[in-house]
Amino acid sequence: MVDEVRAALEAAGAERADAVDHGALGVHVDARVPAGALRKAVEVLRGWEFLIEDVVGVDAAPEMMVVYHFNHVGGGCRVRLRVLTDRESPEVPTIQDIFPGANWHEREQHDFYGVMFAGHPDLSPLILPEDAGDLRPLRKKDKRLKSLGDVLPAFAPPEAGGEDA
Amino acid sequence: MIPRPDPSQETLVLNMGPQHPSTHGVLRVVLRLDGEYVLEAHPVIGYGHRMHELMGEVRTSSGFYANVGRMDYGGALSFGHGHVLAVEKLAGIEVPPRAEYIRVITTEMNRIASHLLWFGAFLLDLGAFTPILYSFDDREFILDLLEHVTGARLTFSYHRIGGVARDLDDKFIEGTRVFLRRMRERLDVYDKLVTGNVIFRKRAEGVGVIDKDTVLKYGATGPVARGSGLAYDIRRVEPYSVYPDLEFEIPTATEGDSFARYRVRLAEIEQCLRIVEQALDRLPDGPVQAKVPKKVKLGPGDAYQAVEAARGELDYYLVGDGSDVPYRMKIRPPSFSNLSLLGEVCQGVLLSDLVTIMGSLDLVIPEIDR
């Protein structure tokens, strides 16, 4: 199952889809997907009895990351898709027409980080009040902001000595 | 989009909540009605938002732990269990087996208490007053036992990173065995009192049918998924803690209606009793707390931990930066996804059936809002 999903994700345009240790990390497949290929990768999962878990933003420098989690109903295959996007004006395509459950998750991340989900029909505040405006409470202040390679060694640029995961 | 009044049509826009008794918390549902029929249902959430995720990113893990029980007041121990498991996973801490068994015993007792709360409240929503008196009587029994060992009745804060706060004593174990015998008899009483009742059956059967595909599309979990024929229970599909050593079944029903979800939850109470009984029999000796460094350093890296809470799958996603404060903490509460399908399921139902459907989803609003 894991290998089939990895192959299908790579065929759909994922940069890489690694099988990782579920006991230590909690997922079976960890994939990096360019924003342009996200919808295709999610459509692959939609065809396989996957259910959507959540959409998570992670604020970091120089790029922020949007993480999608899916789980297979039979177990044994939890999938994580990571999409990198520009920190100043983050934008990724919506997947709420493929998984309608993503509608609320995307609105929530729009509330917290200001991520634009292109094609989403209604990005009005879901959890924050209507007049929250540009509050973006989970954006890291300069003092707390870390580079993505520091928190996730797999994303460290090679010349900085990060290991290639 | 929130429905707005439209004078050109003969429809009515009605606010249900945020203080409506059947929304069980501050949930508002904006409805567009045609007579008594619901054309559109649009849940509005966030009234109880406390930004727990941000608090999780500025406090140490043990400092944040007290927050997790405040999200789901019905099943606080599952939320605590998931949190400590996630932290232990990322920090690489081994937990003594006795502590893990104690966590399972108390979590399952809490799950029964949560289902009893739902049982009473759901039937109260449908106009049946008597069942809540029975179920709260039994729930009190559990809360007294849990209070004896944890020191609290709802927000237990019982786990510690690497173990639990206090060992079980004989009084708890004896009391729990008495409860197991008593609850099995009481389940028959519940069955006789409610399950065959004509009025209840007419109000629950065929109401709020959720098919398998809707469950997948919206990521609904717990008794909602299992009532639609998916045997999806994290304790079995992605085993954690000591659940692989214990024998129990995953009750399912295929109809997907409110009555199916009712049956699944009652059957689950029975399985919880089995789990508690086995765990008490096998309870190993030993310490209940591992040696843990003063500063529990997380990462760098990320970890995902899923557990089965009373209402469905609860996930913690932790990103650590090598310090003792998480860089990112995401909590995926089960009711959030379970509620998100309400708009789709409620099209064309009677207003009174909307109350049944919301009751059968077993919503806890503070965990949705976080």
Coordinates of C-alpha atoms in Angstrom, one line a residue:
Chain A
M1 CA 0.0 0.0 0.0
V2 CA 2.7 2.5 1.1
D3 CA 4.8 1.8 -2.0
E4 CA 1.8 2.1 -4.4
V5 CA 0.8 5.4 -2.9
R6 CA 4.4 6.7 -3.1
A7 CA 4.6 5.8 -6.8
A8 CA 1.2 7.3 -7.5
L9 CA 2.2 10.6 -5.7
E10 CA 5.4 10.8 -7.6
A11 CA 3.6 10.2 -10.9
A12 CA 1.2 13.0 -9.9
G13 CA 4.1 15.4 -9.6
A14 CA 5.4 15.1 -6.1
E15 CA 9.1 16.1 -5.8
R16 CA 9.7 13.2 -3.6
A17 CA 7.6 10.8 -1.6
D18 CA 9.5 9.0 1.1
A19 CA 8.5 6.0 3.2
V20 CA 9.2 7.0 6.8
D21 CA 9.2 5.3 10.2
H22 CA 5.6 5.4 11.5
G23 CA 6.6 4.5 15.0
A24 CA 8.9 7.5 15.3
L25 CA 7.1 10.1 13.2
G26 CA 3.5 9.1 13.1
V27 CA 3.1 9.0 9.3
H28 CA 3.9 6.4 6.7
V29 CA 4.5 8.6 3.6
D30 CA 6.1 12.0 3.7
A31 CA 5.8 13.8 0.4
R32 CA 7.0 17.1 -0.8
V33 CA 4.7 18.6 -3.4
P34 CA 5.1 21.7 -5.5
A35 CA 2.0 24.0 -5.2
G36 CA 1.2 23.4 -8.8
A37 CA 0.9 19.6 -8.4
L38 CA -1.0 19.7 -5.1
R39 CA -4.5 19.2 -6.6
K40 CA -3.4 16.3 -8.7
A41 CA -1.7 14.6 -5.7
V42 CA -4.9 15.1 -3.6
E43 CA -7.0 13.7 -6.4
V44 CA -4.9 10.6 -6.3
L45 CA -5.7 10.2 -2.6
R46 CA -9.4 10.9 -3.1
G47 CA -9.6 7.8 -5.4
W48 CA -8.2 5.5 -2.7
E49 CA -10.5 5.7 0.3
F50 CA -8.4 8.3 2.1
L51 CA -10.0 10.7 4.5
I52 CA -8.8 14.2 5.2
E53 CA -7.3 14.8 8.6
D54 CA -6.2 18.4 8.6
V55 CA -4.4 21.3 6.9
V56 CA -1.7 22.9 9.0
G57 CA 0.4 26.0 8.4
V58 CA 3.9 26.2 9.8
D59 CA 5.4 29.7 9.7
A60 CA 9.2 29.7 9.0
A61 CA 11.8 31.6 7.1
P62 CA 12.4 32.0 4.2
E63 CA 9.4 30.1 3.1
M64 CA 6.4 29.0 5.1
M65 CA 5.0 25.5 4.8
V66 CA 1.4 24.2 4.5
V67 CA 1.1 20.6 5.6
Y68 CA -1.8 18.3 4.6
H69 CA -2.5 15.0 6.4
F70 CA -4.6 12.1 5.1
N71 CA -5.2 8.7 6.5
H72 CA -6.4 5.5 4.8
V73 CA -9.5 4.1 6.4
G74 CA -8.0 0.6 6.5
G75 CA -5.0 1.9 8.4
G76 CA -1.3 1.4 7.6
C77 CA -1.0 4.4 5.3
R78 CA -1.0 7.9 6.8
V79 CA 0.2 10.5 4.2
R80 CA 1.7 13.9 4.7
L81 CA 2.0 16.4 1.9
R82 CA 4.2 19.4 2.4
V83 CA 3.8 22.4 0.2
L84 CA 6.2 25.4 0.4
T85 CA 5.0 28.8 -0.3
D86 CA 6.2 32.4 -0.2
R87 CA 6.1 33.9 3.3
E88 CA 5.1 37.4 2.3
S89 CA 2.1 36.4 0.2
P90 CA 1.4 32.7 0.8
E91 CA -0.8 31.1 -1.8
V92 CA -1.7 27.5 -2.5
P93 CA -4.6 26.1 -4.6
T94 CA -7.7 25.0 -2.7
I95 CA -8.6 21.4 -2.4
Q96 CA -12.0 22.0 -0.9
D97 CA -13.8 20.9 -4.1
I98 CA -12.0 17.5 -3.9
F99 CA -12.3 17.1 -0.1
P100 CA -15.1 19.4 1.0
G101 CA -13.9 18.9 4.6
A102 CA -10.9 21.0 3.7
N103 CA -13.1 24.0 3.4
W104 CA -13.1 24.7 7.1
H105 CA -9.5 23.6 7.6
E106 CA -8.4 26.1 4.9
R107 CA -10.5 28.9 6.3
E108 CA -8.9 28.2 9.7
Q109 CA -5.4 28.5 8.3
H110 CA -6.4 31.6 6.5
D111 CA -7.5 33.1 9.8
F112 CA -4.3 32.1 11.6
Y113 CA -1.7 32.7 8.8
G114 CA -3.3 34.6 6.0
V115 CA -2.6 31.8 3.6
M116 CA -4.6 32.4 0.4
F117 CA -6.3 29.3 -0.9
A118 CA -6.8 30.1 -4.5
G119 CA -10.2 29.1 -5.7
H120 CA -11.8 28.9 -2.2
P121 CA -15.3 30.2 -2.4
D122 CA -15.4 31.9 1.1
L123 CA -12.4 32.7 3.1
S124 CA -14.3 34.8 5.7
P125 CA -13.1 34.3 9.3
L126 CA -14.2 30.9 10.7
I127 CA -12.8 30.8 14.2
L128 CA -11.7 34.4 14.6
P129 CA -14.3 37.1 14.9
E130 CA -15.6 38.8 11.8
D131 CA -13.6 42.0 12.5
A132 CA -10.3 40.3 13.1
G133 CA -8.9 41.7 9.9
D134 CA -5.2 41.1 9.5
L135 CA -4.6 39.8 13.0
R136 CA -2.9 36.5 11.8
P137 CA -2.2 35.3 15.4
L138 CA 0.0 32.3 14.6
R139 CA 2.5 34.3 12.5
K140 CA 5.8 34.2 14.3
K141 CA 7.2 37.5 15.5
D142 CA 10.8 38.2 14.4
K143 CA 12.2 37.0 17.7
R144 CA 10.5 33.6 17.5
L145 CA 10.9 33.1 13.7
K146 CA 13.2 30.2 12.8
S147 CA 14.5 29.1 9.5
L148 CA 12.7 26.0 8.1
G149 CA 16.0 24.1 8.0
D150 CA 16.5 24.7 11.8
V151 CA 13.2 23.1 12.7
L152 CA 13.1 20.5 10.0
P153 CA 16.6 19.3 9.2
A154 CA 15.3 17.6 6.0
F155 CA 14.7 21.1 4.6
A156 CA 18.1 22.6 5.4
P157 CA 20.0 23.8 2.4
P158 CA 22.8 21.3 1.6
E159 CA 25.6 23.9 1.8
A160 CA 24.6 24.7 5.4
G161 CA 25.6 21.2 6.4
G162 CA 22.0 19.8 6.7
E163 CA 21.7 16.1 6.1
D164 CA 19.9 14.9 3.0
A165 CA 16.9 13.0 4.3
Chain B
M1 CA -21.8 32.1 2.9
I2 CA -24.1 32.9 5.8
P3 CA -27.7 33.0 4.5
R4 CA -29.2 36.5 4.5
P5 CA -32.9 37.3 4.5
D6 CA -34.2 37.6 1.0
P7 CA -37.6 39.4 0.7
S8 CA -38.2 38.2 -2.8
Q9 CA -38.5 34.6 -1.6
E10 CA -40.9 33.0 0.8
T11 CA -38.2 31.7 3.1
L12 CA -37.2 32.5 6.6
V13 CA -33.7 33.0 7.9
L14 CA -33.5 31.8 11.5
N15 CA -30.6 31.9 14.0
M16 CA -30.4 28.8 16.1
G17 CA -28.1 29.6 18.9
P18 CA -25.5 30.7 20.0
Q19 CA -27.5 30.2 23.2
H20 CA -29.9 27.4 22.1
P21 CA -30.1 24.5 24.6
S22 CA -29.7 21.8 21.9
T23 CA -26.5 23.2 20.6
H24 CA -24.8 22.2 23.9
G25 CA -22.5 25.2 24.1
V26 CA -22.1 28.4 22.1
L27 CA -22.7 27.1 18.6
R28 CA -24.8 29.2 16.2
V29 CA -26.5 27.6 13.2
V30 CA -27.9 30.0 10.6
L31 CA -30.8 28.3 8.9
R32 CA -32.8 29.1 5.8
L33 CA -36.2 27.6 6.2
D34 CA -39.1 26.9 3.9
G35 CA -41.9 26.4 6.4
E36 CA -40.5 23.7 8.7
Y37 CA -38.0 22.4 6.2
V38 CA -34.3 23.3 6.3
L39 CA -33.0 24.5 3.0
E40 CA -29.6 25.5 4.2
A41 CA -27.8 25.1 7.5
H42 CA -24.7 27.1 8.1
P43 CA -22.8 26.5 11.4
V44 CA -21.0 29.5 12.8
I45 CA -18.3 28.6 15.3
G46 CA -15.5 30.4 17.2
Y47 CA -17.5 31.9 20.1
G48 CA -15.4 29.9 22.6
H49 CA -12.1 30.4 20.9
R50 CA -9.2 30.7 23.3
M51 CA -6.2 30.1 20.9
H52 CA -4.9 27.0 22.6
E53 CA -2.5 26.4 19.7
L54 CA -0.7 29.7 20.3
M55 CA -0.5 28.9 24.1
G56 CA 1.0 25.6 23.1
E57 CA 3.7 27.5 21.2
V58 CA 4.8 29.8 24.0
R59 CA 4.7 27.3 26.9
T60 CA 6.7 24.2 27.7
S61 CA 4.9 20.9 27.1
S62 CA 4.2 20.3 30.8
G63 CA 3.1 23.9 31.2
F64 CA 0.7 23.6 28.3
Y65 CA -0.7 20.2 29.5
A66 CA -3.3 21.7 31.8
N67 CA -4.9 23.3 28.7
V68 CA -5.7 20.1 26.9
G69 CA -8.4 19.0 29.3
R70 CA -10.1 22.4 28.9
M71 CA -10.9 21.6 25.2
D72 CA -13.1 18.5 25.7
Y73 CA -14.7 18.6 29.1
G74 CA -16.5 15.3 28.4
G75 CA -13.4 13.2 27.6
A76 CA -10.5 15.2 29.0
L77 CA -8.3 12.2 29.5
S78 CA -8.2 11.2 25.8
F79 CA -7.0 14.7 25.1
G80 CA -4.3 14.4 27.7
H81 CA -3.3 11.0 26.5
G82 CA -2.8 12.2 23.0
H83 CA -0.7 15.2 24.1
V84 CA 1.7 13.3 26.3
L85 CA 2.1 10.6 23.7
A86 CA 3.0 13.2 21.1
V87 CA 5.5 14.9 23.3
E88 CA 7.0 11.5 24.3
K89 CA 7.3 10.5 20.7
L90 CA 9.1 13.7 19.7
A91 CA 11.3 13.7 22.8
G92 CA 12.0 9.9 22.6
I93 CA 10.8 9.1 26.2
E94 CA 9.9 5.5 27.2
V95 CA 6.9 5.1 29.5
P96 CA 6.8 2.4 32.1
P97 CA 4.2 -0.3 31.2
R98 CA 2.2 0.2 34.4
A99 CA 1.8 3.9 33.6
E100 CA 0.6 3.1 30.1
Y101 CA -2.0 0.6 31.5
I102 CA -3.2 3.1 34.0
R103 CA -3.6 5.6 31.2
V104 CA -5.7 3.2 29.2
I105 CA -7.9 2.2 32.2
T106 CA -8.6 5.8 33.1
T107 CA -9.1 6.9 29.5
E108 CA -11.6 4.1 28.9
M109 CA -13.5 4.9 32.1
N110 CA -13.6 8.5 30.9
R111 CA -14.9 7.4 27.5
I112 CA -17.8 5.6 29.2
A113 CA -18.5 8.7 31.2
S114 CA -18.5 10.8 28.0
H115 CA -20.9 8.4 26.2
L116 CA -23.2 8.5 29.2
L117 CA -23.2 12.2 29.1
W118 CA -24.1 12.1 25.4
F119 CA -26.7 9.4 26.1
G120 CA -28.5 11.6 28.6
A121 CA -28.2 14.8 26.6
F122 CA -29.1 13.3 23.3
L123 CA -32.4 11.8 24.6
L124 CA -33.1 15.0 26.5
D125 CA -32.9 16.9 23.2
L126 CA -35.5 14.5 21.8
G127 CA -37.8 15.2 24.7
A128 CA -37.1 12.1 26.8
F129 CA -36.3 13.3 30.3
T130 CA -35.9 10.1 32.3
P131 CA -32.7 8.6 30.6
I132 CA -30.5 11.4 31.8
L133 CA -31.3 10.6 35.4
Y134 CA -30.2 7.0 34.9
S135 CA -27.1 7.9 32.9
F136 CA -25.9 10.6 35.2
D137 CA -26.3 8.3 38.2
D138 CA -23.8 5.9 36.5
R139 CA -21.6 8.8 35.4
E140 CA -21.4 10.0 38.9
F141 CA -20.0 6.6 39.9
I142 CA -17.2 7.0 37.3
L143 CA -16.5 10.6 38.2
D144 CA -16.2 9.6 41.9
L145 CA -13.7 6.9 41.0
L146 CA -11.7 9.2 38.8
E147 CA -11.8 12.0 41.4
H148 CA -10.4 9.6 43.9
V149 CA -7.3 8.8 41.7
T150 CA -6.8 12.1 39.8
G151 CA -8.2 14.6 42.2
A152 CA -10.6 16.2 39.8
R153 CA -13.9 15.4 38.2
L154 CA -13.7 16.9 34.7
T155 CA -10.4 18.6 34.0
F156 CA -8.3 15.8 35.3
S157 CA -4.7 16.9 34.4
Y158 CA -3.7 13.4 35.4
H159 CA -0.9 12.6 32.9
R160 CA 2.7 13.6 33.3
I161 CA 5.3 13.5 30.5
G162 CA 6.7 10.0 31.0
G163 CA 3.9 8.6 33.2
V164 CA 1.0 9.6 35.4
A165 CA 0.7 11.7 38.5
R166 CA -0.5 9.1 41.0
D167 CA -0.6 5.3 41.2
L168 CA -3.9 3.4 41.3
D169 CA -4.8 2.2 44.8
D170 CA -6.9 -0.8 45.9
K171 CA -9.9 1.4 46.5
F172 CA -10.0 2.5 42.9
I173 CA -9.4 -1.0 41.6
E174 CA -12.1 -2.5 43.9
G175 CA -14.5 0.3 43.0
T176 CA -13.9 -0.1 39.3
R177 CA -14.7 -3.9 39.5
V178 CA -17.9 -3.1 41.2
F179 CA -18.7 -0.5 38.5
L180 CA -18.0 -3.1 35.7
R181 CA -20.6 -5.5 37.2
R182 CA -23.1 -2.7 37.8
M183 CA -22.7 -1.1 34.3
R184 CA -23.3 -4.4 32.5
E185 CA -26.7 -4.7 34.2
R186 CA -27.4 -1.0 33.6
L187 CA -26.8 -1.4 29.8
D188 CA -29.7 -3.8 29.7
V189 CA -31.8 -1.3 31.6
Y190 CA -30.9 1.4 29.1
D191 CA -31.8 -0.9 26.3
K192 CA -35.2 -1.7 27.7
L193 CA -35.8 1.9 28.6
V194 CA -34.9 3.5 25.3
T195 CA -33.9 1.4 22.3
G196 CA -37.3 -0.1 21.6
N197 CA -39.2 3.1 22.4
V198 CA -41.5 3.8 19.4
I199 CA -41.3 7.6 19.7
F200 CA -37.5 7.5 19.8
R201 CA -37.2 5.1 16.9
K202 CA -39.5 7.2 14.8
R203 CA -37.4 10.3 15.5
A204 CA -34.0 8.6 15.0
E205 CA -34.4 6.0 12.3
G206 CA -33.6 7.2 8.8
V207 CA -32.8 10.7 10.1
G208 CA -29.6 12.3 9.2
V209 CA -28.2 9.5 6.9
I210 CA -24.5 10.0 6.3
D211 CA -23.0 7.7 3.7
K212 CA -19.5 6.4 3.6
D213 CA -18.3 8.8 0.9
T214 CA -19.5 11.8 2.9
V215 CA -17.6 10.5 5.9
L216 CA -14.4 10.3 3.8
K217 CA -14.9 13.7 2.1
Y218 CA -15.3 15.5 5.4
G219 CA -12.9 13.4 7.5
A220 CA -15.6 12.5 10.0
T221 CA -14.4 10.0 12.5
G222 CA -15.4 8.1 15.7
P223 CA -19.0 6.8 16.1
V224 CA -20.1 9.0 13.1
A225 CA -17.8 7.0 10.8
R226 CA -18.5 3.7 12.5
G227 CA -22.3 4.3 12.2
S228 CA -21.8 4.6 8.5
G229 CA -20.2 1.2 8.1
L230 CA -16.5 2.1 8.3
A231 CA -14.6 0.1 11.0
Y232 CA -12.3 3.1 11.5
D233 CA -11.0 3.2 15.1
I234 CA -7.5 4.5 15.7
R235 CA -7.1 2.0 18.5
R236 CA -7.2 -0.7 15.9
V237 CA -6.1 0.8 12.6
E238 CA -3.1 2.6 14.0
P239 CA -2.5 0.9 17.3
Y240 CA -0.9 3.0 20.1
S241 CA -0.3 2.6 23.8
V242 CA -1.2 -1.0 25.0
Y243 CA -4.3 -1.4 22.9
P244 CA -2.7 -4.1 20.7
D245 CA -2.5 -6.4 23.7
L246 CA -6.1 -6.0 24.6
E247 CA -9.1 -7.8 23.0
F248 CA -12.0 -5.8 22.0
E249 CA -14.2 -5.3 19.0
I250 CA -15.1 -2.3 16.9
P251 CA -18.9 -2.0 16.8
T252 CA -20.2 -0.7 13.5
A253 CA -23.6 -0.2 11.9
T254 CA -24.3 0.3 8.2
E255 CA -27.4 2.4 8.1
G256 CA -25.6 5.7 8.8
D257 CA -28.6 7.3 10.5
S258 CA -28.9 8.8 13.9
F259 CA -30.1 5.5 15.3
A260 CA -27.0 3.7 14.0
R261 CA -24.8 6.2 15.8
Y262 CA -26.8 5.6 18.9
R263 CA -26.4 1.9 18.7
V264 CA -22.7 2.2 18.0
R265 CA -22.1 4.3 21.1
L266 CA -24.0 2.0 23.4
A267 CA -22.1 -1.0 22.0
E268 CA -18.9 0.9 22.6
I269 CA -19.6 1.3 26.3
E270 CA -19.7 -2.5 26.4
Q271 CA -16.3 -2.8 24.7
C272 CA -14.9 -0.2 27.0
L273 CA -15.9 -2.4 30.0
R274 CA -14.1 -5.3 28.4
I275 CA -11.0 -3.2 27.9
V276 CA -11.0 -1.9 31.5
E277 CA -11.6 -5.4 32.8
Q278 CA -8.6 -6.9 30.9
A279 CA -6.3 -4.0 31.7
L280 CA -7.1 -4.4 35.4
D281 CA -6.3 -8.1 35.2
R282 CA -3.0 -7.5 33.5
L283 CA -1.9 -4.4 35.3
P284 CA 1.8 -4.9 35.7
D285 CA 3.8 -3.9 38.8
G286 CA 6.5 -1.2 38.6
P287 CA 6.9 2.5 38.6
V288 CA 4.3 4.9 37.1
Q289 CA 6.8 7.6 36.1
A290 CA 9.8 7.4 33.9
K291 CA 12.9 9.5 34.6
V292 CA 12.5 12.6 32.5
P293 CA 15.0 15.4 32.1
K294 CA 14.0 18.7 33.7
K295 CA 13.8 20.3 30.3
V296 CA 12.0 18.1 27.8
K297 CA 13.7 19.1 24.5
L298 CA 11.7 18.6 21.4
G299 CA 13.2 17.9 18.0
P300 CA 14.3 19.4 15.8
G301 CA 11.8 17.6 13.6
D302 CA 8.1 16.9 13.7
A303 CA 5.8 14.2 15.0
Y304 CA 2.2 13.2 14.5
Q305 CA 0.2 11.4 17.1
A306 CA -3.4 10.1 16.6
V307 CA -5.5 8.8 19.3
E308 CA -9.2 7.7 19.5
A309 CA -11.0 10.2 21.7
A310 CA -14.6 9.7 22.8
R311 CA -15.9 11.7 19.8
G312 CA -13.5 10.4 17.2
E313 CA -9.9 10.8 16.0
L314 CA -7.8 13.4 17.8
D315 CA -4.5 14.3 16.3
Y316 CA -1.6 16.3 17.6
Y317 CA 1.0 17.6 15.2
L318 CA 4.1 18.9 16.9
V319 CA 7.1 20.7 15.4
G320 CA 10.1 21.0 17.6
D321 CA 13.1 23.3 17.2
G322 CA 15.3 21.7 19.7
S323 CA 14.1 23.8 22.7
D324 CA 11.6 22.7 25.4
V325 CA 8.9 24.9 23.8
P326 CA 7.2 23.5 20.7
Y327 CA 7.7 25.6 17.5
R328 CA 4.2 24.6 16.2
M329 CA 1.4 22.7 17.8
K330 CA -1.6 21.8 15.8
I331 CA -4.6 20.1 17.4
R332 CA -7.1 18.4 15.2
P333 CA -10.2 17.9 17.3
P334 CA -12.7 15.2 16.2
S335 CA -15.9 17.4 16.5
F336 CA -14.5 20.0 14.1
S337 CA -14.7 17.6 11.1
N338 CA -17.8 15.9 12.4
L339 CA -19.7 19.3 12.5
S340 CA -18.4 20.4 9.1
L341 CA -20.6 17.9 7.3
L342 CA -23.8 19.3 9.0
G343 CA -24.5 21.7 6.1
E344 CA -24.6 18.9 3.6
V345 CA -26.5 16.4 5.7
C346 CA -29.2 18.9 6.8
Q347 CA -30.5 19.9 3.4
G348 CA -34.2 19.3 3.2
V349 CA -34.7 17.9 6.7
L350 CA -37.3 19.0 9.2
L351 CA -36.2 21.6 11.8
S352 CA -36.9 19.1 14.6
D353 CA -34.7 16.5 12.9
L354 CA -31.8 19.0 12.8
V355 CA -31.8 18.7 16.6
T356 CA -31.7 14.9 16.4
I357 CA -28.8 15.1 13.9
M358 CA -26.7 17.5 15.9
G359 CA -27.4 15.4 19.0
S360 CA -26.3 12.3 17.3
L361 CA -23.0 13.9 16.2
D362 CA -22.1 14.3 19.9
L363 CA -20.6 17.8 19.6
V364 CA -18.5 19.4 22.2
I365 CA -18.1 23.1 21.2
P366 CA -15.0 24.1 23.2
E367 CA -13.0 21.5 21.4
I368 CA -14.1 22.8 18.0
D369 CA -13.3 26.4 18.9
R370 CA -10.1 25.5 20.8

